[in-house]
Amino acid sequence: PKSVRNYYEDIVVLAMPAPKMDVRIPQLEVKSSANDLINRDFAPLTANFDEAPADAVISSEQVIDLTSKMDQKGKVDWSPPAGRWLVMRFGHTITGKENHPAPKTGVGLECDKLSKAAAVLHFDNLMKKIIQKNKGLTGKDQPLVGVHIDSWENGAQNWTPKMREEFHKRRGYDMFPFLPVFSGRIVGSKEISERFLWDLRQTVSEMLIENYAGTFRELAHQNGLRLSIEAYGEPADDITYASQADEPMGEFWAWGKYEGDWTCMEMASAGHIYGKPIIGAEAFTSWSSEKWQGYPGNMKDLGDWALCEGINRFVFHRYAAQGFLHVAPGIGMGPFGLHYERTQTWWEQSKAWHEYLARCQSMLQQGKFVADLIYLTPEGTPRNFKAPDETQIAPHIRGGYGFDGCSADIVLNGMSVIDGKIILPSGMSYQALVLPSVETMTPALLSKIKQLADAGALIIGPTTPPIKSPSLTDMGSGDEKLRKTANELWASGHIFTGKTAPEILAERGISPDFESSIPLRWIHRRIGDADIYFVANPYPDKVQTFADFRVKECQPELWHPDNGQMENAVTFEERNNT
């Protein structure tokens, strides 16, 4: 690559018989994690590939390592066999990405996100120094409580000095014979090359999650601090990345409205499945079009929506410190963020609004989320989770069944079955696991899904099973194992197909958790034997509606978060288990 800031390190020099045809892999920068993948949900790998012309293919078995034959000036002392040979010199440089926004004295290069040593070096030279200088501010009931990793704006990365060793440890084969794929050339076949690139992206994801986020969590805990992460936009699996946080965080925008909405659902899912009771959001953020026009009256509906998505801590973006007592509206942060500070014209009248938010968030931080469905995302990275269409009855209004998303990580390492219900170590339980419609899946994941089905779990899936693994590691015998497992599972009658997950639950006599004659926003949590439903009106006017709650044999109470009053519901009836 072209060196950045005069930094370049050699990796290897390889020689191979030169292909007679120049055929390249499309979308290479994205597939090799060399391009900024922010907010990209990468399509699952197909099981069907076009054959490349034989004259365009490099054989991995004919790739020769010439690194030892290159001198310090880059000259290779080697006599090639007869024929045309291609010699490729591979190296790595820095991305050149700097942290932002930051004061001039705080601007510098981003650290290597795939290296644990780099993460430790970064923490020790920034956060640890801040902690040491403010010892009196850490600990119980003190203001310095956590370390925060913001949403990913670091660009892409696909190499680190220990990449070869890490790749071999995780994927089980040497990546060096396949390095010509980094140039877009085809090694072995199109399928082999694409499956190698899938392995590369998966390795980048795992290393980022473990060596960067996981290391920051360890170091934060060692210093008595918690870690929050806005875990999206990075070249990794979002939900698994969020598992490293003590407090996963999403974001939602007030101007333009609902931008970033999907991050709230997937961070709430991560919080639920990994047992993180506090789920935050960069709340009400805005572009310059906001122009001091935000106020509680036009923010409440959006705030209620976020609470119903599972967010239970608002981190306002943003509140600017106002150092001048005689100036209004005062200091801002350029074009970014809601103007939410004491210099707002309505600030002195905002006590009731803040009390409303405090009551709602306090209640929604208690107990556990109640859900019926857990949707498995396709394997591969980058990957995010967005609410499936079948879960919504109107724009930004969910239907009657609560749900979460999950990645392969929790299925493989935490999911079990008790009395027909899917159980997670966090204490969450679900009526059914919903599979994605994909052509590829790793044998290990499908084998675990079959174990769950054999143990009595309700599995809802596509009519067609996966037929190959996406990983080059599994090519051949792994693919055969996958097909055998798939055939057994789909023939067993344990996979329910052909209808949506809500339809299948209804057919099995599982009524919706919440229904109303007019679509309303809602969320359900349970504390012991008590059920909490937060219900919000998304319309500008008052509505009158009939609502069904899937609870019975109890006296319903109405708790009013706008004024703190609590009262027994006077008019209600029990029918059909609701």
PDB file of N, CA and C in Angstrom, residues 328-395:
ATOM      1  N   ALA A 328     -26.713  34.822  26.333  1.00  0.00           N
ATOM      2  CA  ALA A 328     -27.664  33.803  25.885  1.00  0.00           C
ATOM      3  C   ALA A 328     -27.911  34.008  24.385  1.00  0.00           C
ATOM      4  N   PRO A 329     -28.102  32.951  23.593  1.00  0.00           N
ATOM      5  CA  PRO A 329     -28.174  31.547  24.031  1.00  0.00           C
ATOM      6  C   PRO A 329     -26.834  30.922  24.377  1.00  0.00           C
ATOM      7  N   GLY A 330     -25.750  31.638  24.204  1.00  0.00           N
ATOM      8  CA  GLY A 330     -24.489  31.156  24.720  1.00  0.00           C
ATOM      9  C   GLY A 330     -23.699  30.283  23.770  1.00  0.00           C
ATOM     10  N   ILE A 331     -22.871  29.437  24.355  1.00  0.00           N
ATOM     11  CA  ILE A 331     -21.925  28.621  23.602  1.00  0.00           C
ATOM     12  C   ILE A 331     -22.630  27.393  23.026  1.00  0.00           C
ATOM     13  N   GLY A 332     -22.291  27.049  21.795  1.00  0.00           N
ATOM     14  CA  GLY A 332     -22.815  25.845  21.156  1.00  0.00           C
ATOM     15  C   GLY A 332     -21.692  24.906  20.774  1.00  0.00           C
ATOM     16  N   MET A 333     -22.033  23.892  20.002  1.00  0.00           N
ATOM     17  CA  MET A 333     -21.037  22.932  19.527  1.00  0.00           C
ATOM     18  C   MET A 333     -21.098  22.846  18.013  1.00  0.00           C
ATOM     19  N   GLY A 334     -21.028  24.003  17.382  1.00  0.00           N
ATOM     20  CA  GLY A 334     -21.100  24.032  15.936  1.00  0.00           C
ATOM     21  C   GLY A 334     -22.457  23.542  15.463  1.00  0.00           C
ATOM     22  N   PRO A 335     -22.501  22.759  14.394  1.00  0.00           N
ATOM     23  CA  PRO A 335     -23.793  22.321  13.858  1.00  0.00           C
ATOM     24  C   PRO A 335     -24.370  21.086  14.537  1.00  0.00           C
ATOM     25  N   PHE A 336     -23.685  20.542  15.543  1.00  0.00           N
ATOM     26  CA  PHE A 336     -24.058  19.227  16.052  1.00  0.00           C
ATOM     27  C   PHE A 336     -24.822  19.300  17.368  1.00  0.00           C
ATOM     28  N   GLY A 337     -25.881  18.533  17.436  1.00  0.00           N
ATOM     29  CA  GLY A 337     -26.568  18.303  18.692  1.00  0.00           C
ATOM     30  C   GLY A 337     -27.712  19.244  18.986  1.00  0.00           C
ATOM     31  N   LEU A 338     -28.596  18.749  19.827  1.00  0.00           N
ATOM     32  CA  LEU A 338     -29.715  19.527  20.350  1.00  0.00           C
ATOM     33  C   LEU A 338     -29.184  20.621  21.271  1.00  0.00           C
ATOM     34  N   HIS A 339     -29.762  21.804  21.198  1.00  0.00           N
ATOM     35  CA  HIS A 339     -29.380  22.874  22.123  1.00  0.00           C
ATOM     36  C   HIS A 339     -30.148  22.659  23.421  1.00  0.00           C
ATOM     37  N   TYR A 340     -29.479  21.995  24.348  1.00  0.00           N
ATOM     38  CA  TYR A 340     -30.143  21.549  25.573  1.00  0.00           C
ATOM     39  C   TYR A 340     -29.310  22.023  26.756  1.00  0.00           C
ATOM     40  N   GLU A 341     -29.562  23.260  27.187  1.00  0.00           N
ATOM     41  CA  GLU A 341     -28.777  23.832  28.275  1.00  0.00           C
ATOM     42  C   GLU A 341     -29.573  24.915  28.990  1.00  0.00           C
ATOM     43  N   ARG A 342     -29.027  25.405  30.067  1.00  0.00           N
ATOM     44  CA  ARG A 342     -29.744  26.343  30.932  1.00  0.00           C
ATOM     45  C   ARG A 342     -30.061  27.664  30.249  1.00  0.00           C
ATOM     46  N   THR A 343     -29.437  27.963  29.117  1.00  0.00           N
ATOM     47  CA  THR A 343     -29.715  29.219  28.419  1.00  0.00           C
ATOM     48  C   THR A 343     -30.923  29.125  27.500  1.00  0.00           C
ATOM     49  N   GLN A 344     -31.535  27.943  27.397  1.00  0.00           N
ATOM     50  CA  GLN A 344     -32.758  27.821  26.603  1.00  0.00           C
ATOM     51  C   GLN A 344     -33.883  28.631  27.261  1.00  0.00           C
ATOM     52  N   THR A 345     -34.760  29.176  26.426  1.00  0.00           N
ATOM     53  CA  THR A 345     -35.852  30.017  26.942  1.00  0.00           C
ATOM     54  C   THR A 345     -36.795  29.248  27.845  1.00  0.00           C
ATOM     55  N   TRP A 346     -36.894  27.940  27.669  1.00  0.00           N
ATOM     56  CA  TRP A 346     -37.855  27.137  28.430  1.00  0.00           C
ATOM     57  C   TRP A 346     -37.223  26.406  29.617  1.00  0.00           C
ATOM     58  N   TRP A 347     -35.930  26.618  29.857  1.00  0.00           N
ATOM     59  CA  TRP A 347     -35.233  25.800  30.844  1.00  0.00           C
ATOM     60  C   TRP A 347     -35.862  25.861  32.234  1.00  0.00           C
ATOM     61  N   GLU A 348     -36.245  27.039  32.679  1.00  0.00           N
ATOM     62  CA  GLU A 348     -36.798  27.177  34.026  1.00  0.00           C
ATOM     63  C   GLU A 348     -38.148  26.485  34.166  1.00  0.00           C
ATOM     64  N   GLN A 349     -38.802  26.174  33.040  1.00  0.00           N
ATOM     65  CA  GLN A 349     -40.097  25.495  33.077  1.00  0.00           C
ATOM     66  C   GLN A 349     -39.980  23.994  32.812  1.00  0.00           C
ATOM     67  N   SER A 350     -38.762  23.452  32.803  1.00  0.00           N
ATOM     68  CA  SER A 350     -38.561  22.067  32.360  1.00  0.00           C
ATOM     69  C   SER A 350     -38.533  21.043  33.488  1.00  0.00           C
ATOM     70  N   LYS A 351     -38.793  21.455  34.729  1.00  0.00           N
ATOM     71  CA  LYS A 351     -38.706  20.515  35.845  1.00  0.00           C
ATOM     72  C   LYS A 351     -39.649  19.327  35.658  1.00  0.00           C
ATOM     73  N   ALA A 352     -40.891  19.589  35.276  1.00  0.00           N
ATOM     74  CA  ALA A 352     -41.864  18.500  35.125  1.00  0.00           C
ATOM     75  C   ALA A 352     -41.422  17.510  34.045  1.00  0.00           C
ATOM     76  N   TRP A 353     -40.840  18.021  32.976  1.00  0.00           N
ATOM     77  CA  TRP A 353     -40.344  17.168  31.899  1.00  0.00           C
ATOM     78  C   TRP A 353     -39.227  16.253  32.402  1.00  0.00           C
ATOM     79  N   HIS A 354     -38.313  16.791  33.148  1.00  0.00           N
ATOM     80  CA  HIS A 354     -37.211  15.980  33.654  1.00  0.00           C
ATOM     81  C   HIS A 354     -37.693  14.981  34.707  1.00  0.00           C
ATOM     82  N   GLU A 355     -38.671  15.351  35.493  1.00  0.00           N
ATOM     83  CA  GLU A 355     -39.237  14.400  36.452  1.00  0.00           C
ATOM     84  C   GLU A 355     -39.939  13.258  35.719  1.00  0.00           C
ATOM     85  N   TYR A 356     -40.634  13.579  34.637  1.00  0.00           N
ATOM     86  CA  TYR A 356     -41.289  12.551  33.821  1.00  0.00           C
ATOM     87  C   TYR A 356     -40.254  11.552  33.303  1.00  0.00           C
ATOM     88  N   LEU A 357     -39.164  12.051  32.734  1.00  0.00           N
ATOM     89  CA  LEU A 357     -38.126  11.168  32.212  1.00  0.00           C
ATOM     90  C   LEU A 357     -37.484  10.351  33.324  1.00  0.00           C
ATOM     91  N   ALA A 358     -37.262  10.970  34.476  1.00  0.00           N
ATOM     92  CA  ALA A 358     -36.641  10.252  35.591  1.00  0.00           C
ATOM     93  C   ALA A 358     -37.523   9.108  36.064  1.00  0.00           C
ATOM     94  N   ARG A 359     -38.828   9.359  36.173  1.00  0.00           N
ATOM     95  CA  ARG A 359     -39.741   8.294  36.618  1.00  0.00           C
ATOM     96  C   ARG A 359     -39.772   7.153  35.598  1.00  0.00           C
ATOM     97  N   CYS A 360     -39.872   7.506  34.323  1.00  0.00           N
ATOM     98  CA  CYS A 360     -39.938   6.469  33.288  1.00  0.00           C
ATOM     99  C   CYS A 360     -38.660   5.636  33.267  1.00  0.00           C
ATOM    100  N   GLN A 361     -37.529   6.294  33.283  1.00  0.00           N
ATOM    101  CA  GLN A 361     -36.266   5.567  33.212  1.00  0.00           C
ATOM    102  C   GLN A 361     -36.040   4.717  34.458  1.00  0.00           C
ATOM    103  N   SER A 362     -36.423   5.221  35.611  1.00  0.00           N
ATOM    104  CA  SER A 362     -36.269   4.450  36.844  1.00  0.00           C
ATOM    105  C   SER A 362     -37.070   3.156  36.782  1.00  0.00           C
ATOM    106  N   MET A 363     -38.311   3.235  36.333  1.00  0.00           N
ATOM    107  CA  MET A 363     -39.141   2.032  36.253  1.00  0.00           C
ATOM    108  C   MET A 363     -38.610   1.050  35.210  1.00  0.00           C
ATOM    109  N   LEU A 364     -38.139   1.588  34.080  1.00  0.00           N
ATOM    110  CA  LEU A 364     -37.718   0.721  32.985  1.00  0.00           C
ATOM    111  C   LEU A 364     -36.304   0.168  33.164  1.00  0.00           C
ATOM    112  N   GLN A 365     -35.628   0.573  34.230  1.00  0.00           N
ATOM    113  CA  GLN A 365     -34.340  -0.028  34.576  1.00  0.00           C
ATOM    114  C   GLN A 365     -34.503  -1.211  35.527  1.00  0.00           C
ATOM    115  N   GLN A 366     -35.719  -1.465  35.954  1.00  0.00           N
ATOM    116  CA  GLN A 366     -35.964  -2.522  36.930  1.00  0.00           C
ATOM    117  C   GLN A 366     -36.451  -3.800  36.244  1.00  0.00           C
ATOM    118  N   GLY A 367     -36.185  -4.927  36.887  1.00  0.00           N
ATOM    119  CA  GLY A 367     -36.686  -6.200  36.386  1.00  0.00           C
ATOM    120  C   GLY A 367     -36.043  -6.600  35.075  1.00  0.00           C
ATOM    121  N   LYS A 368     -36.787  -7.381  34.300  1.00  0.00           N
ATOM    122  CA  LYS A 368     -36.295  -7.866  33.016  1.00  0.00           C
ATOM    123  C   LYS A 368     -37.322  -7.618  31.925  1.00  0.00           C
ATOM    124  N   PHE A 369     -36.812  -7.395  30.733  1.00  0.00           N
ATOM    125  CA  PHE A 369     -37.640  -7.242  29.546  1.00  0.00           C
ATOM    126  C   PHE A 369     -38.380  -8.548  29.275  1.00  0.00           C
ATOM    127  N   VAL A 370     -39.618  -8.439  28.825  1.00  0.00           N
ATOM    128  CA  VAL A 370     -40.419  -9.610  28.475  1.00  0.00           C
ATOM    129  C   VAL A 370     -40.519  -9.686  26.955  1.00  0.00           C
ATOM    130  N   ALA A 371     -40.096 -10.802  26.391  1.00  0.00           N
ATOM    131  CA  ALA A 371     -40.117 -10.980  24.939  1.00  0.00           C
ATOM    132  C   ALA A 371     -40.539 -12.399  24.604  1.00  0.00           C
ATOM    133  N   ASP A 372     -41.122 -12.562  23.433  1.00  0.00           N
ATOM    134  CA  ASP A 372     -41.537 -13.880  22.952  1.00  0.00           C
ATOM    135  C   ASP A 372     -40.602 -14.438  21.891  1.00  0.00           C
ATOM    136  N   LEU A 373     -39.989 -13.553  21.102  1.00  0.00           N
ATOM    137  CA  LEU A 373     -39.213 -13.980  19.946  1.00  0.00           C
ATOM    138  C   LEU A 373     -37.783 -13.467  20.045  1.00  0.00           C
ATOM    139  N   ILE A 374     -36.848 -14.289  19.583  1.00  0.00           N
ATOM    140  CA  ILE A 374     -35.470 -13.844  19.447  1.00  0.00           C
ATOM    141  C   ILE A 374     -35.013 -14.176  18.031  1.00  0.00           C
ATOM    142  N   TYR A 375     -34.627 -13.150  17.293  1.00  0.00           N
ATOM    143  CA  TYR A 375     -34.269 -13.267  15.881  1.00  0.00           C
ATOM    144  C   TYR A 375     -32.752 -13.388  15.739  1.00  0.00           C
ATOM    145  N   LEU A 376     -32.311 -14.442  15.088  1.00  0.00           N
ATOM    146  CA  LEU A 376     -30.892 -14.664  14.846  1.00  0.00           C
ATOM    147  C   LEU A 376     -30.463 -13.905  13.596  1.00  0.00           C
ATOM    148  N   THR A 377     -29.403 -13.117  13.705  1.00  0.00           N
ATOM    149  CA  THR A 377     -28.872 -12.420  12.538  1.00  0.00           C
ATOM    150  C   THR A 377     -28.000 -13.372  11.721  1.00  0.00           C
ATOM    151  N   PRO A 378     -27.837 -13.123  10.427  1.00  0.00           N
ATOM    152  CA  PRO A 378     -26.930 -13.952   9.632  1.00  0.00           C
ATOM    153  C   PRO A 378     -25.503 -13.848  10.146  1.00  0.00           C
ATOM    154  N   GLU A 379     -24.741 -14.906   9.966  1.00  0.00           N
ATOM    155  CA  GLU A 379     -23.328 -14.856  10.329  1.00  0.00           C
ATOM    156  C   GLU A 379     -22.575 -13.972   9.340  1.00  0.00           C
ATOM    157  N   GLY A 380     -21.410 -13.522   9.776  1.00  0.00           N
ATOM    158  CA  GLY A 380     -20.582 -12.673   8.932  1.00  0.00           C
ATOM    159  C   GLY A 380     -20.581 -11.245   9.425  1.00  0.00           C
ATOM    160  N   THR A 381     -19.559 -10.510   9.018  1.00  0.00           N
ATOM    161  CA  THR A 381     -19.430  -9.132   9.463  1.00  0.00           C
ATOM    162  C   THR A 381     -19.028  -8.250   8.283  1.00  0.00           C
ATOM    163  N   PRO A 382     -19.318  -6.946   8.396  1.00  0.00           N
ATOM    164  CA  PRO A 382     -20.039  -6.283   9.492  1.00  0.00           C
ATOM    165  C   PRO A 382     -21.513  -6.677   9.501  1.00  0.00           C
ATOM    166  N   ARG A 383     -22.124  -6.623  10.681  1.00  0.00           N
ATOM    167  CA  ARG A 383     -23.501  -7.079  10.825  1.00  0.00           C
ATOM    168  C   ARG A 383     -24.215  -6.247  11.874  1.00  0.00           C
ATOM    169  N   ASN A 384     -25.416  -5.793  11.531  1.00  0.00           N
ATOM    170  CA  ASN A 384     -26.264  -5.147  12.531  1.00  0.00           C
ATOM    171  C   ASN A 384     -27.626  -5.821  12.551  1.00  0.00           C
ATOM    172  N   PHE A 385     -28.454  -5.418  13.493  1.00  0.00           N
ATOM    173  CA  PHE A 385     -29.795  -5.981  13.626  1.00  0.00           C
ATOM    174  C   PHE A 385     -30.815  -4.869  13.507  1.00  0.00           C
ATOM    175  N   LYS A 386     -31.770  -5.068  12.626  1.00  0.00           N
ATOM    176  CA  LYS A 386     -32.874  -4.128  12.466  1.00  0.00           C
ATOM    177  C   LYS A 386     -34.182  -4.890  12.628  1.00  0.00           C
ATOM    178  N   ALA A 387     -35.174  -4.215  13.186  1.00  0.00           N
ATOM    179  CA  ALA A 387     -36.448  -4.872  13.465  1.00  0.00           C
ATOM    180  C   ALA A 387     -37.044  -5.443  12.181  1.00  0.00           C
ATOM    181  N   PRO A 388     -37.346  -6.744  12.133  1.00  0.00           N
ATOM    182  CA  PRO A 388     -37.987  -7.319  10.948  1.00  0.00           C
ATOM    183  C   PRO A 388     -39.358  -6.692  10.700  1.00  0.00           C
ATOM    184  N   ASP A 389     -39.744  -6.599   9.452  1.00  0.00           N
ATOM    185  CA  ASP A 389     -41.030  -5.984   9.104  1.00  0.00           C
ATOM    186  C   ASP A 389     -42.191  -6.668   9.816  1.00  0.00           C
ATOM    187  N   GLU A 390     -42.094  -7.979  10.016  1.00  0.00           N
ATOM    188  CA  GLU A 390     -43.210  -8.707  10.614  1.00  0.00           C
ATOM    189  C   GLU A 390     -43.452  -8.333  12.074  1.00  0.00           C
ATOM    190  N   THR A 391     -42.514  -7.621  12.682  1.00  0.00           N
ATOM    191  CA  THR A 391     -42.677  -7.221  14.086  1.00  0.00           C
ATOM    192  C   THR A 391     -43.352  -5.865  14.238  1.00  0.00           C
ATOM    193  N   GLN A 392     -43.602  -5.173  13.123  1.00  0.00           N
ATOM    194  CA  GLN A 392     -44.141  -3.812  13.178  1.00  0.00           C
ATOM    195  C   GLN A 392     -45.564  -3.779  12.616  1.00  0.00           C
ATOM    196  N   ILE A 393     -46.457  -3.031  13.282  1.00  0.00           N
ATOM    197  CA  ILE A 393     -47.821  -2.881  12.767  1.00  0.00           C
ATOM    198  C   ILE A 393     -48.054  -1.498  12.185  1.00  0.00           C
ATOM    199  N   ALA A 394     -47.138  -0.585  12.410  1.00  0.00           N
ATOM    200  CA  ALA A 394     -47.187   0.766  11.862  1.00  0.00           C
ATOM    201  C   ALA A 394     -45.775   1.318  11.962  1.00  0.00           C
ATOM    202  N   PRO A 395     -45.471   2.388  11.235  1.00  0.00           N
ATOM    203  CA  PRO A 395     -44.118   2.942  11.332  1.00  0.00           C
ATOM    204  C   PRO A 395     -43.739   3.281  12.769  1.00  0.00           C
TER     205      PRO A 395
END
